[in-house]
Tab-separated table of C-alpha atoms in Angstrom:
chain	number	residue	atom	x	y	z
A	1052	UNK	CA	-40.902	5.441	-4.870
A	1053	UNK	CA	-37.278	4.998	-3.640
A	1054	UNK	CA	-34.620	7.380	-4.923
A	1055	UNK	CA	-32.023	4.638	-5.107
A	1056	UNK	CA	-32.725	1.146	-6.414
A	1057	UNK	CA	-30.518	-1.904	-6.531
A	1058	UNK	CA	-31.732	-5.048	-8.250
A	1059	UNK	CA	-30.002	-8.412	-8.222
A	1060	UNK	CA	-32.061	-9.420	-11.218
A	1061	UNK	CA	-30.771	-7.013	-13.869
A	1062	UNK	CA	-30.371	-9.136	-16.962
A	1063	UNK	CA	-30.689	-12.119	-14.628
A	1064	UNK	CA	-27.050	-11.739	-13.529
A	1065	UNK	CA	-25.934	-8.282	-12.373
A	1066	UNK	CA	-26.884	-5.499	-9.979
A	1067	UNK	CA	-27.693	-1.906	-10.912
A	1068	UNK	CA	-27.794	1.250	-8.834
A	1069	UNK	CA	-30.044	4.074	-10.083
A	1070	UNK	CA	-30.471	7.542	-8.600
A	1071	UNK	CA	-34.056	8.402	-9.584
A	1072	UNK	CA	-34.046	11.863	-8.044
A	1073	UNK	CA	-37.074	13.639	-6.620
A	1074	UNK	CA	-38.203	16.068	-9.323
A	1075	UNK	CA	-40.194	15.467	-12.476
A	1076	UNK	CA	-42.506	12.730	-13.639
A	1077	UNK	CA	-41.886	9.036	-13.115
A	1078	UNK	CA	-41.011	8.283	-16.702
A	1079	UNK	CA	-38.676	11.260	-17.050
A	1080	UNK	CA	-36.890	10.383	-13.781
A	1081	UNK	CA	-36.370	6.760	-14.866
A	1082	UNK	CA	-35.261	7.868	-18.307
A	1083	UNK	CA	-32.778	10.377	-16.853
A	1084	UNK	CA	-31.364	7.835	-14.394
A	1085	UNK	CA	-30.760	5.233	-17.111
A	1086	UNK	CA	-29.304	7.824	-19.451
A	1087	UNK	CA	-26.886	9.023	-16.754
A	1088	UNK	CA	-25.774	5.450	-16.043
A	1089	UNK	CA	-25.049	4.898	-19.746
A	1090	UNK	CA	-23.369	8.242	-20.384
A	1091	UNK	CA	-21.125	7.945	-17.327
A	1092	UNK	CA	-19.979	4.498	-18.415
A	1093	UNK	CA	-21.452	2.674	-15.409
A	1094	UNK	CA	-23.493	0.687	-17.927
A	1095	UNK	CA	-21.154	-0.475	-20.658
A	1096	UNK	CA	-21.965	-1.339	-24.255
A	1097	UNK	CA	-23.942	-4.549	-24.558
A	1098	UNK	CA	-25.153	-4.683	-20.959
A	1099	UNK	CA	-28.679	-6.195	-20.867
A	1100	UNK	CA	-31.372	-4.170	-19.093
A	1101	UNK	CA	-34.170	-5.789	-17.068
A	1102	UNK	CA	-37.398	-6.715	-18.792
A	1103	UNK	CA	-40.049	-4.004	-18.697
A	1104	UNK	CA	-42.197	-6.227	-16.505
A	1105	UNK	CA	-39.396	-6.958	-14.053
A	1106	UNK	CA	-38.188	-3.362	-13.808
A	1107	UNK	CA	-41.749	-2.097	-13.322
A	1108	UNK	CA	-42.244	-4.572	-10.490
A	1109	UNK	CA	-38.997	-3.542	-8.769
A	1110	UNK	CA	-39.744	0.176	-8.979
A	1111	UNK	CA	-43.469	0.063	-8.346
A	1112	UNK	CA	-44.162	1.606	-11.752
A	1113	UNK	CA	-46.553	0.665	-14.483
A	1114	UNK	CA	-45.144	-1.471	-17.252
A	1115	UNK	CA	-46.247	1.225	-19.721
A	1116	UNK	CA	-44.047	3.819	-17.967
A	1117	UNK	CA	-40.985	1.609	-18.261
A	1118	UNK	CA	-41.748	0.714	-21.874
A	1119	UNK	CA	-42.092	4.406	-22.746
A	1120	UNK	CA	-38.742	5.197	-21.102
A	1121	UNK	CA	-37.047	2.374	-23.031
A	1122	UNK	CA	-38.602	3.543	-26.303
A	1123	UNK	CA	-37.386	7.091	-25.726
A	1124	UNK	CA	-33.850	5.935	-24.954
A	1125	UNK	CA	-33.883	3.739	-28.065
A	1126	UNK	CA	-34.893	6.708	-30.250
A	1127	UNK	CA	-32.039	8.719	-28.735
A	1128	UNK	CA	-29.553	5.936	-29.485
A	1129	UNK	CA	-28.758	4.893	-25.925
A	1130	UNK	CA	-30.237	1.387	-26.091
A	1131	UNK	CA	-31.114	-1.163	-28.730
A	1132	UNK	CA	-34.302	-3.200	-28.786
A	1133	UNK	CA	-35.184	-6.331	-30.687
A	1134	UNK	CA	-38.367	-8.437	-30.538
A	1135	UNK	CA	-37.894	-11.447	-28.303
A	1136	UNK	CA	-34.513	-10.253	-26.980
A	1137	UNK	CA	-33.346	-8.178	-24.020
A	1138	UNK	CA	-32.974	-4.426	-24.347
A	1139	UNK	CA	-29.235	-3.688	-24.325
A	1140	UNK	CA	-27.009	-0.647	-23.933
A	1141	UNK	CA	-25.967	0.637	-27.351
A	1142	UNK	CA	-22.486	1.619	-28.487
A	1143	UNK	CA	-22.927	5.265	-27.583
A	1144	UNK	CA	-21.094	7.671	-29.932
A	1145	UNK	CA	-18.917	10.346	-28.337
A	1146	UNK	CA	-21.354	13.200	-29.004
A	1147	UNK	CA	-23.960	11.530	-26.793
A	1148	UNK	CA	-21.585	11.191	-23.850
A	1149	UNK	CA	-21.747	13.777	-21.124
A	1150	UNK	CA	-18.008	14.097	-21.490
A	1151	UNK	CA	-15.441	12.073	-23.313
A	1152	UNK	CA	-13.158	10.483	-20.714
A	1153	UNK	CA	-9.481	11.205	-21.144
A	1154	UNK	CA	-7.385	8.532	-22.773
A	1155	UNK	CA	-5.897	6.194	-20.218
A	1156	UNK	CA	-2.265	5.343	-20.769
A	1157	UNK	CA	-0.800	2.304	-19.122
A	1158	UNK	CA	2.184	2.939	-16.839
A	1159	UNK	CA	3.736	-0.265	-18.131
A	1160	UNK	CA	6.176	-0.328	-21.004
A	1161	UNK	CA	4.602	-1.894	-24.101
A	1162	UNK	CA	5.529	-5.525	-24.540
A	1163	UNK	CA	8.494	-5.958	-26.891
A	1164	UNK	CA	8.164	-7.982	-30.064
A	1165	UNK	CA	10.923	-10.290	-28.800
A	1166	UNK	CA	11.507	-10.610	-25.063
A	1167	UNK	CA	15.086	-11.696	-24.431
A	1168	UNK	CA	15.339	-10.234	-20.941
A	1169	UNK	CA	17.096	-12.435	-18.378
A	1170	UNK	CA	15.339	-14.188	-15.542
A	1171	UNK	CA	11.990	-14.607	-17.289
A	1172	UNK	CA	10.471	-18.052	-17.861
A	1173	UNK	CA	8.306	-19.212	-20.745
A	1174	UNK	CA	4.900	-18.369	-19.320
A	1175	UNK	CA	3.235	-20.295	-22.128
A	1176	UNK	CA	4.666	-23.478	-20.633
A	1177	UNK	CA	2.909	-23.007	-17.291
A	1178	UNK	CA	1.621	-26.446	-16.146
A	1179	UNK	CA	-2.023	-25.478	-16.459
A	1180	UNK	CA	-3.433	-28.992	-16.312
A	1181	UNK	CA	-1.461	-29.924	-13.220
A	1182	UNK	CA	-2.402	-26.642	-11.536
A	1183	UNK	CA	-6.072	-27.105	-12.425
A	1184	UNK	CA	-6.088	-30.681	-11.127
A	1185	UNK	CA	-4.445	-29.534	-7.895
A	1186	UNK	CA	-6.972	-26.707	-7.563
A	1187	UNK	CA	-9.853	-29.163	-7.806
A	1188	UNK	CA	-8.320	-31.448	-5.218
A	1189	UNK	CA	-7.645	-28.552	-2.853
A	1190	UNK	CA	-11.171	-27.164	-3.173
A	1191	UNK	CA	-12.733	-30.603	-2.775
A	1192	UNK	CA	-11.080	-31.183	0.581
A	1193	UNK	CA	-10.660	-27.601	1.809
A	1194	UNK	CA	-12.135	-26.719	5.178
A	1195	UNK	CA	-13.869	-23.340	5.574
A	1196	UNK	CA	-10.793	-22.122	7.444
A	1197	UNK	CA	-8.821	-22.284	4.191
A	1198	UNK	CA	-10.659	-19.155	3.026
A	1199	UNK	CA	-10.026	-17.218	6.212
A	1200	UNK	CA	-7.032	-15.276	7.457
A	1201	UNK	CA	-3.809	-17.129	6.773
A	1202	UNK	CA	-0.781	-17.883	8.896
A	1203	UNK	CA	1.823	-15.072	8.686
A	1204	UNK	CA	4.509	-17.758	8.491
A	1205	UNK	CA	2.767	-19.458	5.572
A	1206	UNK	CA	0.301	-22.310	5.257
A	1207	UNK	CA	1.635	-25.331	7.101
A	1208	UNK	CA	0.750	-27.608	4.164
A	1209	UNK	CA	3.102	-25.663	1.892
A	1210	UNK	CA	5.876	-25.485	4.489
A	1211	UNK	CA	5.728	-29.257	4.950
A	1212	UNK	CA	5.835	-29.815	1.174
A	1213	UNK	CA	8.726	-27.357	0.776
A	1214	UNK	CA	10.779	-28.912	3.564
A	1215	UNK	CA	10.531	-32.288	1.830
A	1216	UNK	CA	11.137	-30.911	-1.682
A	1217	UNK	CA	14.079	-28.670	-0.776
A	1218	UNK	CA	15.772	-31.416	1.195
A	1219	UNK	CA	15.267	-33.929	-1.594
A	1220	UNK	CA	16.255	-31.766	-4.576
A	1221	UNK	CA	18.475	-28.991	-3.213
A	1222	UNK	CA	20.076	-30.598	-0.139
A	1223	UNK	CA	18.573	-27.989	2.195
A	1224	UNK	CA	18.537	-28.956	5.890
A	1225	UNK	CA	15.287	-27.674	7.363
A	1226	UNK	CA	12.019	-28.387	9.087
A	1227	UNK	CA	8.666	-26.715	8.315
A	1228	UNK	CA	8.914	-24.466	11.378
A	1229	UNK	CA	12.027	-22.765	9.928
A	1230	UNK	CA	10.331	-21.777	6.651
A	1231	UNK	CA	8.561	-18.454	6.075
A	1232	UNK	CA	6.436	-17.948	2.957
A	1233	UNK	CA	6.417	-14.455	1.429
A	1234	UNK	CA	4.756	-12.600	-1.411
A	1235	UNK	CA	7.714	-12.890	-3.756
A	1236	UNK	CA	11.483	-12.819	-3.315
A	1237	UNK	CA	11.702	-9.030	-3.054
A	1238	UNK	CA	9.487	-9.087	0.022
A	1239	UNK	CA	11.645	-11.790	1.565
A	1240	UNK	CA	14.713	-9.553	1.141
A	1241	UNK	CA	12.909	-6.468	2.464
A	1242	UNK	CA	11.639	-8.251	5.575
A	1243	UNK	CA	15.009	-9.833	6.339
A	1244	UNK	CA	16.948	-6.606	5.846
A	1245	UNK	CA	14.520	-4.722	8.066
A	1246	UNK	CA	15.114	-7.255	10.828
A	1247	UNK	CA	18.902	-7.147	10.356
A	1248	UNK	CA	18.912	-3.353	10.448
A	1249	UNK	CA	16.881	-3.352	13.674
A	1250	UNK	CA	19.395	-5.786	15.179
A	1251	UNK	CA	22.271	-3.447	14.375
A	1252	UNK	CA	23.676	-5.436	11.446
A	1253	UNK	CA	24.118	-2.315	9.377
A	1254	UNK	CA	26.532	-3.525	6.682
A	1255	UNK	CA	26.242	-6.140	3.953
A	1256	UNK	CA	28.524	-7.387	1.199
A	1257	UNK	CA	26.932	-7.809	-2.217
A	1258	UNK	CA	28.279	-9.361	-5.396
A	1259	UNK	CA	29.846	-6.989	-7.919
A	1260	UNK	CA	28.451	-7.168	-10.495
A	1261	UNK	CA	25.099	-8.246	-9.099
A	1262	UNK	CA	21.386	-7.646	-9.355
A	1263	UNK	CA	20.944	-3.880	-9.017
A	1264	UNK	CA	17.343	-4.059	-7.801
A	1265	UNK	CA	18.255	-6.424	-4.964
A	1266	UNK	CA	21.154	-4.156	-4.075
A	1267	UNK	CA	18.863	-1.131	-3.873
A	1268	UNK	CA	16.373	-3.105	-1.791
A	1269	UNK	CA	19.128	-3.836	0.734
A	1270	UNK	CA	20.127	-0.181	0.806
A	1271	UNK	CA	16.581	1.090	1.246
A	1272	UNK	CA	16.235	-1.160	4.292
A	1273	UNK	CA	19.038	0.845	5.923
A	1274	UNK	CA	22.063	-1.373	5.252
A	1275	UNK	CA	25.310	-0.070	3.795
A	1276	UNK	CA	26.504	-2.239	0.908
A	1277	UNK	CA	30.099	-3.178	0.125
A	1278	UNK	CA	31.143	-4.688	-3.216
A	1279	UNK	CA	32.354	-8.273	-3.343
A	1280	UNK	CA	34.313	-8.817	-6.585
A	1281	UNK	CA	33.278	-11.703	-8.827
A	1282	UNK	CA	35.684	-13.623	-11.048
A	1283	UNK	CA	35.657	-16.947	-12.897
A	1284	UNK	CA	35.272	-18.790	-9.564
A	1285	UNK	CA	32.348	-16.744	-8.320
A	1286	UNK	CA	32.366	-14.190	-5.521
A	1287	UNK	CA	35.788	-13.583	-3.973
A	1288	UNK	CA	34.826	-14.297	-0.376
A	1289	UNK	CA	38.343	-13.517	0.874
A	1290	UNK	CA	37.292	-9.860	0.620
A	1291	UNK	CA	34.869	-10.364	3.518
A	1292	UNK	CA	37.449	-9.227	6.075
A	1293	UNK	CA	35.630	-5.936	6.601
A	1294	UNK	CA	32.674	-4.384	8.412
A	1295	UNK	CA	30.017	-6.506	6.704
A	1296	UNK	CA	28.217	-8.943	8.994
A	1297	UNK	CA	26.022	-10.242	6.146
A	1298	UNK	CA	26.810	-11.373	2.609
A	1299	UNK	CA	24.328	-11.834	-0.230
A	1300	UNK	CA	25.305	-14.570	-2.710
A	1301	UNK	CA	23.950	-16.393	-5.760
A	1302	UNK	CA	26.191	-19.466	-5.405
A	1303	UNK	CA	24.392	-21.892	-7.720
A	1304	UNK	CA	24.420	-19.627	-10.778
A	1305	UNK	CA	25.813	-16.143	-10.276
A	1306	UNK	CA	23.787	-13.299	-11.701
A	1307	UNK	CA	24.892	-12.007	-14.163
A	1308	UNK	CA	28.095	-13.905	-15.082
A	1309	UNK	CA	26.551	-17.379	-14.826
A	1310	UNK	CA	29.411	-19.006	-12.892
A	1311	UNK	CA	28.816	-21.167	-9.789
A	1312	UNK	CA	30.662	-20.462	-6.572
A	1313	UNK	CA	33.781	-22.653	-6.488
A	1314	UNK	CA	33.728	-25.458	-3.858
A	1315	UNK	CA	36.738	-24.004	-2.043
A	1316	UNK	CA	34.970	-20.668	-1.742
A	1317	UNK	CA	31.793	-22.367	-0.515
A	1318	UNK	CA	33.841	-23.899	2.254
A	1319	UNK	CA	35.603	-20.599	2.966
A	1320	UNK	CA	32.446	-18.491	3.280
A	1321	UNK	CA	30.765	-21.135	5.429
A	1322	UNK	CA	33.775	-21.166	7.747
A	1323	UNK	CA	33.700	-17.349	7.901
A	1324	UNK	CA	30.042	-17.388	8.919
A	1325	UNK	CA	30.531	-20.023	11.616
A	1326	UNK	CA	33.640	-18.349	13.031
A	1327	UNK	CA	32.324	-14.776	13.092
A	1328	UNK	CA	28.600	-15.332	13.575
A	1329	UNK	CA	28.094	-13.800	10.162
A	1330	UNK	CA	25.044	-14.399	8.018
A	1331	UNK	CA	24.936	-15.678	4.424
A	1332	UNK	CA	21.827	-14.877	2.401
A	1333	UNK	CA	21.671	-17.495	-0.347
A	1334	UNK	CA	19.564	-16.574	-3.351
A	1335	UNK	CA	19.175	-19.943	-5.074
A	1336	UNK	CA	19.093	-18.157	-8.420
A	1337	UNK	CA	18.350	-20.655	-11.215
A	1338	UNK	CA	19.271	-23.453	-8.817
A	1339	UNK	CA	16.950	-25.937	-10.527
A	1340	UNK	CA	18.266	-25.260	-14.027
A	1341	UNK	CA	21.629	-26.936	-14.670
A	1342	UNK	CA	21.933	-28.588	-18.087
A	1343	UNK	CA	25.258	-30.434	-18.182
A	1344	UNK	CA	25.032	-32.228	-14.855
A	1345	UNK	CA	22.926	-32.496	-11.726
A	1346	UNK	CA	22.291	-29.093	-10.132
A	1347	UNK	CA	24.776	-27.983	-7.488
A	1348	UNK	CA	23.320	-28.428	-3.997
A	1349	UNK	CA	22.449	-25.496	-1.797
A	1350	UNK	CA	25.185	-23.758	0.179
A	1351	UNK	CA	22.824	-23.780	3.181
A	1352	UNK	CA	23.670	-27.389	4.028
A	1353	UNK	CA	27.232	-26.372	4.975
A	1354	UNK	CA	26.139	-23.926	7.705
A	1355	UNK	CA	22.357	-24.206	8.279
A	1356	UNK	CA	22.458	-21.990	11.388
A	1357	UNK	CA	24.227	-19.192	9.505
A	1358	UNK	CA	22.484	-19.232	6.122
A	1359	UNK	CA	19.165	-17.813	4.983
A	1360	UNK	CA	18.144	-19.843	1.947
A	1361	UNK	CA	15.722	-18.074	-0.436
A	1362	UNK	CA	13.717	-19.627	-3.258
A	1363	UNK	CA	10.768	-18.670	-5.425
A	1364	UNK	CA	8.376	-19.859	-8.125
A	1365	UNK	CA	9.086	-16.781	-10.255
A	1366	UNK	CA	11.351	-18.618	-12.695
A	1367	UNK	CA	10.009	-22.157	-12.360
A	1368	UNK	CA	6.302	-21.304	-12.775
A	1369	UNK	CA	5.837	-17.554	-13.125
A	1370	UNK	CA	6.182	-14.321	-11.114
A	1371	UNK	CA	2.420	-13.791	-11.119
A	1372	UNK	CA	1.991	-16.410	-8.387
A	1373	UNK	CA	3.792	-14.113	-5.917
A	1374	UNK	CA	5.148	-17.027	-3.899
A	1375	UNK	CA	8.600	-17.297	-2.368
A	1376	UNK	CA	10.113	-18.811	0.742
A	1377	UNK	CA	12.979	-18.342	3.148
A	1378	UNK	CA	14.612	-21.074	5.215
A	1379	UNK	CA	15.873	-19.245	8.279
A	1380	UNK	CA	18.258	-19.882	11.173
A	1381	UNK	CA	16.157	-20.508	14.294
A	1382	UNK	CA	16.848	-17.100	15.880
A	1383	UNK	CA	15.514	-15.218	12.835
A	1384	UNK	CA	12.209	-17.038	12.417
A	1385	UNK	CA	10.177	-15.137	15.001
A	1386	UNK	CA	11.336	-11.603	14.061
A	1387	UNK	CA	10.837	-12.252	10.335
A	1388	UNK	CA	7.347	-13.644	10.967
A	1389	UNK	CA	6.506	-10.523	13.006
A	1390	UNK	CA	7.812	-8.333	10.186
A	1391	UNK	CA	5.682	-10.274	7.682
A	1392	UNK	CA	2.590	-9.820	9.844
A	1393	UNK	CA	3.232	-6.090	10.129
A	1394	UNK	CA	3.845	-5.775	6.371
A	1395	UNK	CA	0.690	-7.432	5.010
A	1396	UNK	CA	-0.417	-9.990	7.624
A	1397	UNK	CA	-0.034	-13.057	5.391
A	1398	UNK	CA	0.437	-14.241	1.823
A	1399	UNK	CA	-2.484	-15.378	-0.305
A	1400	UNK	CA	-3.569	-18.758	1.020
A	1401	UNK	CA	-5.303	-20.655	-1.779
A	1402	UNK	CA	-2.254	-20.454	-4.063
A	1403	UNK	CA	-0.091	-21.820	-1.252
A	1404	UNK	CA	-2.367	-24.837	-0.827
A	1405	UNK	CA	-2.395	-25.492	-4.565
A	1406	UNK	CA	1.397	-25.233	-4.813
A	1407	UNK	CA	1.706	-27.618	-1.879
A	1408	UNK	CA	-0.400	-30.156	-3.789
A	1409	UNK	CA	1.574	-29.654	-7.008
A	1410	UNK	CA	4.807	-30.302	-5.108
A	1411	UNK	CA	3.477	-33.248	-3.088
A	1412	UNK	CA	2.169	-35.045	-6.193
A	1413	UNK	CA	5.570	-34.502	-7.929
A	1414	UNK	CA	3.922	-32.532	-10.739
A	1415	UNK	CA	6.400	-29.775	-9.863
A	1416	UNK	CA	9.330	-32.150	-10.438
A	1417	UNK	CA	7.930	-33.210	-13.799
A	1418	UNK	CA	7.471	-29.598	-14.856
A	1419	UNK	CA	11.057	-28.723	-13.873
A	1420	UNK	CA	12.469	-31.671	-15.821
A	1421	UNK	CA	10.533	-30.699	-18.951
A	1422	UNK	CA	11.655	-27.081	-18.587
A	1423	UNK	CA	15.306	-28.159	-18.322
A	1424	UNK	CA	15.122	-29.949	-21.657
A	1425	UNK	CA	13.432	-27.020	-23.347
A	1426	UNK	CA	15.765	-24.361	-21.955
A	1427	UNK	CA	18.902	-26.402	-22.607
A	1428	UNK	CA	17.925	-26.630	-26.282
A	1429	UNK	CA	17.287	-22.903	-26.440
A	1430	UNK	CA	20.595	-22.045	-24.787
A	1431	UNK	CA	22.476	-24.205	-27.288
A	1432	UNK	CA	20.812	-22.422	-30.189
A	1433	UNK	CA	21.675	-19.036	-28.706
A	1434	UNK	CA	25.332	-19.977	-28.173
A	1435	UNK	CA	25.484	-21.257	-31.759
A	1436	UNK	CA	24.211	-17.954	-33.112
A	1437	UNK	CA	26.453	-15.733	-30.976
A	1438	UNK	CA	29.569	-17.807	-31.734
A	1439	UNK	CA	29.372	-16.831	-35.406
A	1440	UNK	CA	30.451	-13.282	-34.493
A	1441	UNK	CA	34.184	-13.026	-33.644
A	1442	UNK	CA	34.933	-10.868	-30.634
A	1443	UNK	CA	31.809	-11.792	-28.694
A	1444	UNK	CA	32.508	-13.932	-25.627
A	1445	UNK	CA	29.914	-16.007	-23.803
A	1446	UNK	CA	30.275	-16.661	-20.085
A	1447	UNK	CA	29.004	-19.097	-17.515
A	1448	UNK	CA	28.222	-22.776	-17.231
A	1449	UNK	CA	25.275	-24.414	-19.034
A	1450	UNK	CA	22.603	-23.303	-16.589
A	1451	UNK	CA	19.958	-20.730	-15.872
A	1452	UNK	CA	17.714	-18.669	-18.113
A	1453	UNK	CA	20.256	-16.256	-19.630
A	1454	UNK	CA	23.746	-16.004	-21.078
A	1455	UNK	CA	26.179	-13.134	-20.556
A	1456	UNK	CA	27.939	-11.974	-23.727
A	1457	UNK	CA	30.786	-9.486	-23.341
A	1458	UNK	CA	31.781	-7.156	-26.142
A	1459	UNK	CA	35.170	-6.543	-27.779
A	1460	UNK	CA	36.818	-3.215	-26.844
A	1461	UNK	CA	37.049	-2.130	-30.481
A	1462	UNK	CA	33.461	-2.999	-31.391
A	1463	UNK	CA	30.104	-1.294	-30.913
A	1464	UNK	CA	29.356	-0.109	-27.391
A	1465	UNK	CA	26.848	-1.655	-25.059
A	1466	UNK	CA	24.687	1.479	-25.187
A	1467	UNK	CA	24.671	1.504	-28.997
A	1468	UNK	CA	23.670	-2.162	-29.176
A	1469	UNK	CA	20.897	-1.729	-26.619
A	1470	UNK	CA	19.529	1.216	-28.575
A	1471	UNK	CA	19.557	-0.723	-31.834
A	1472	UNK	CA	17.902	-3.706	-30.184
A	1473	UNK	CA	15.166	-1.510	-28.771
A	1474	UNK	CA	14.393	-0.039	-32.194
A	1475	UNK	CA	14.053	-3.595	-33.568
A	1476	UNK	CA	11.659	-4.688	-30.848
A	1477	UNK	CA	14.275	-6.685	-28.911
A	1478	UNK	CA	14.335	-6.418	-25.126
A	1479	UNK	CA	17.461	-7.469	-23.211
A	1480	UNK	CA	19.708	-6.021	-20.509
A	1481	UNK	CA	23.126	-4.452	-20.363
A	1482	UNK	CA	25.922	-5.387	-17.983
A	1483	UNK	CA	27.060	-1.899	-16.961
A	1484	UNK	CA	24.136	-1.059	-14.660
A	1485	UNK	CA	24.724	-4.217	-12.627
A	1486	UNK	CA	28.080	-3.077	-11.258
A	1487	UNK	CA	28.179	-1.749	-7.719
A	1488	UNK	CA	29.726	1.466	-9.027
A	1489	UNK	CA	29.254	1.708	-12.808
A	1490	UNK	CA	32.219	3.401	-14.512
A	1491	UNK	CA	33.298	3.921	-18.093
A	1492	UNK	CA	36.211	1.473	-17.819
A	1493	UNK	CA	33.947	-1.481	-17.029
A	1494	UNK	CA	33.585	-3.994	-19.854
A	1495	UNK	CA	30.347	-3.791	-21.762
A	1496	UNK	CA	28.083	-6.742	-22.206
A	1497	UNK	CA	24.607	-8.044	-22.946
A	1498	UNK	CA	22.492	-10.313	-20.792
A	1499	UNK	CA	20.450	-12.345	-23.255
A	1500	UNK	CA	17.585	-14.396	-21.908
A	1501	UNK	CA	16.476	-17.455	-23.857
A	1502	UNK	CA	13.484	-18.633	-21.821
A	1503	UNK	CA	10.784	-15.954	-22.141
A	1504	UNK	CA	9.751	-16.154	-25.838
A	1505	UNK	CA	7.020	-18.672	-26.631
A	1506	UNK	CA	8.246	-21.870	-28.233
A	1507	UNK	CA	7.134	-20.903	-31.725
A	1508	UNK	CA	8.443	-17.352	-31.344
A	1509	UNK	CA	11.983	-18.228	-30.283
A	1510	UNK	CA	13.408	-18.739	-33.810
A	1511	UNK	CA	12.133	-15.295	-34.842
A	1512	UNK	CA	13.711	-13.763	-31.733
A	1513	UNK	CA	17.053	-15.352	-32.618
A	1514	UNK	CA	16.742	-14.081	-36.187
A	1515	UNK	CA	16.105	-10.537	-34.930
A	1516	UNK	CA	19.090	-10.719	-32.573
A	1517	UNK	CA	21.341	-12.115	-35.308
A	1518	UNK	CA	20.254	-9.313	-37.590
A	1519	UNK	CA	21.260	-6.662	-35.061
A	1520	UNK	CA	24.613	-8.337	-34.400
A	1521	UNK	CA	25.330	-8.802	-38.107
A	1522	UNK	CA	24.606	-5.151	-38.833
A	1523	UNK	CA	26.572	-3.934	-35.802
A	1524	UNK	CA	29.656	-6.071	-36.369
A	1525	UNK	CA	29.823	-6.271	-40.180
A	1526	UNK	CA	27.903	-3.165	-41.197
A	1527	UNK	CA	24.725	-2.894	-43.288
A	1528	UNK	CA	25.092	-4.324	-46.742
A	1529	UNK	CA	28.345	-6.095	-45.909
A	1530	UNK	CA	28.468	-9.687	-47.180
A	1531	UNK	CA	28.653	-11.337	-43.787
A	1532	UNK	CA	28.649	-14.906	-42.660
A	1533	UNK	CA	25.570	-17.020	-43.085
A	1534	UNK	CA	23.677	-17.164	-39.792
A	1535	UNK	CA	22.415	-20.678	-39.062
A	1536	UNK	CA	18.742	-21.138	-38.257
A	1537	UNK	CA	17.507	-23.269	-35.404
């Protein structure tokens, strides 16, 4: 009799590995092996065991031996039996376990009751039907090669679809051979910065304030960062007269202030890049989401040989897809593709083919248009609530997935408000940590996202936020203004 047995017929669906050992009688060895599998957790509660006839045939035992082992395990509480039904693993109480496994704590922070963090879309609005239809079409026509190793540059079907979509909707000047698909925007930044560092471009200008995680990603790649002040017209590109050969910008909708880069500054930074051979890295942050007019076109069209244009599905569909893209100047394509291949060979291929179909059939366009209407409505409700509290100032144009609210100097501090929000189950971000060099004299502010809560949960999130603001600015029990409901 074999010591180890694997059956593909356990319960008709699953495999099972048993170590039967070499000592003792046949029944006792089978009984001990099954008991060990249950006690160790390899067989979970409710798992069906093979029929006595089937297990006996697999192991070369008599059916009576297997039946006796099952009966013994049932008496001990390890399995349950019922006439006409499969024998199943019982819900074993702790005292029967060989050892109680330690409690496993998730490294993730528990989900807040109300998620008002910036840059997060409404995941409940994911276009499931369109994605499912595209998946069926892709699988119906997919060649076997679609399930093999992918192209480090990205599936050609997606690059073709992106070249058409980005040119049509964002004004990007590109061809499929200049696009590289990555596993998210962060990877795109890491790969690019690694290439720039290897080429000796050791300094980069970054917006101040700006996204702190992106800034740290640039630094970890070996580049020194220099702050580029941001005002009501966007990044002050006149400050580029320094050692930086590269500048990182969010020209369509600056993070976090929400202002677009002024046309004169777009022209100025493009001229700087062409004249000096400098490089502009354009993060098209919230580029699709402008609510008062057509979205501003991409900066890339003004200097396509000096701009790296970066986009992603993180805010249009969801970050779980892990799909982003970079449109590169010709001389950067090959080194970035090599860096991608060295990092993880290639991005997941099936999702790329599905996204290509979703874009090509214009389901992506329809989803974006519906999202604009939904997010515009939510932003208006948020502005209406915040405007009832004197001293709070909202910033930015009607765009994006968040609004920056700065605080009055004589009111509650940013830290105090964030603490109160956290105790009430509200998650949002503060402004201070986004500065290149956070100092006490910087103005405090809150970045309030309005996209993440589910549609039915958004009114409750606004109520919770209004409650915190009312208590913080009028004091508990103070007869304050009536807060309008959406």
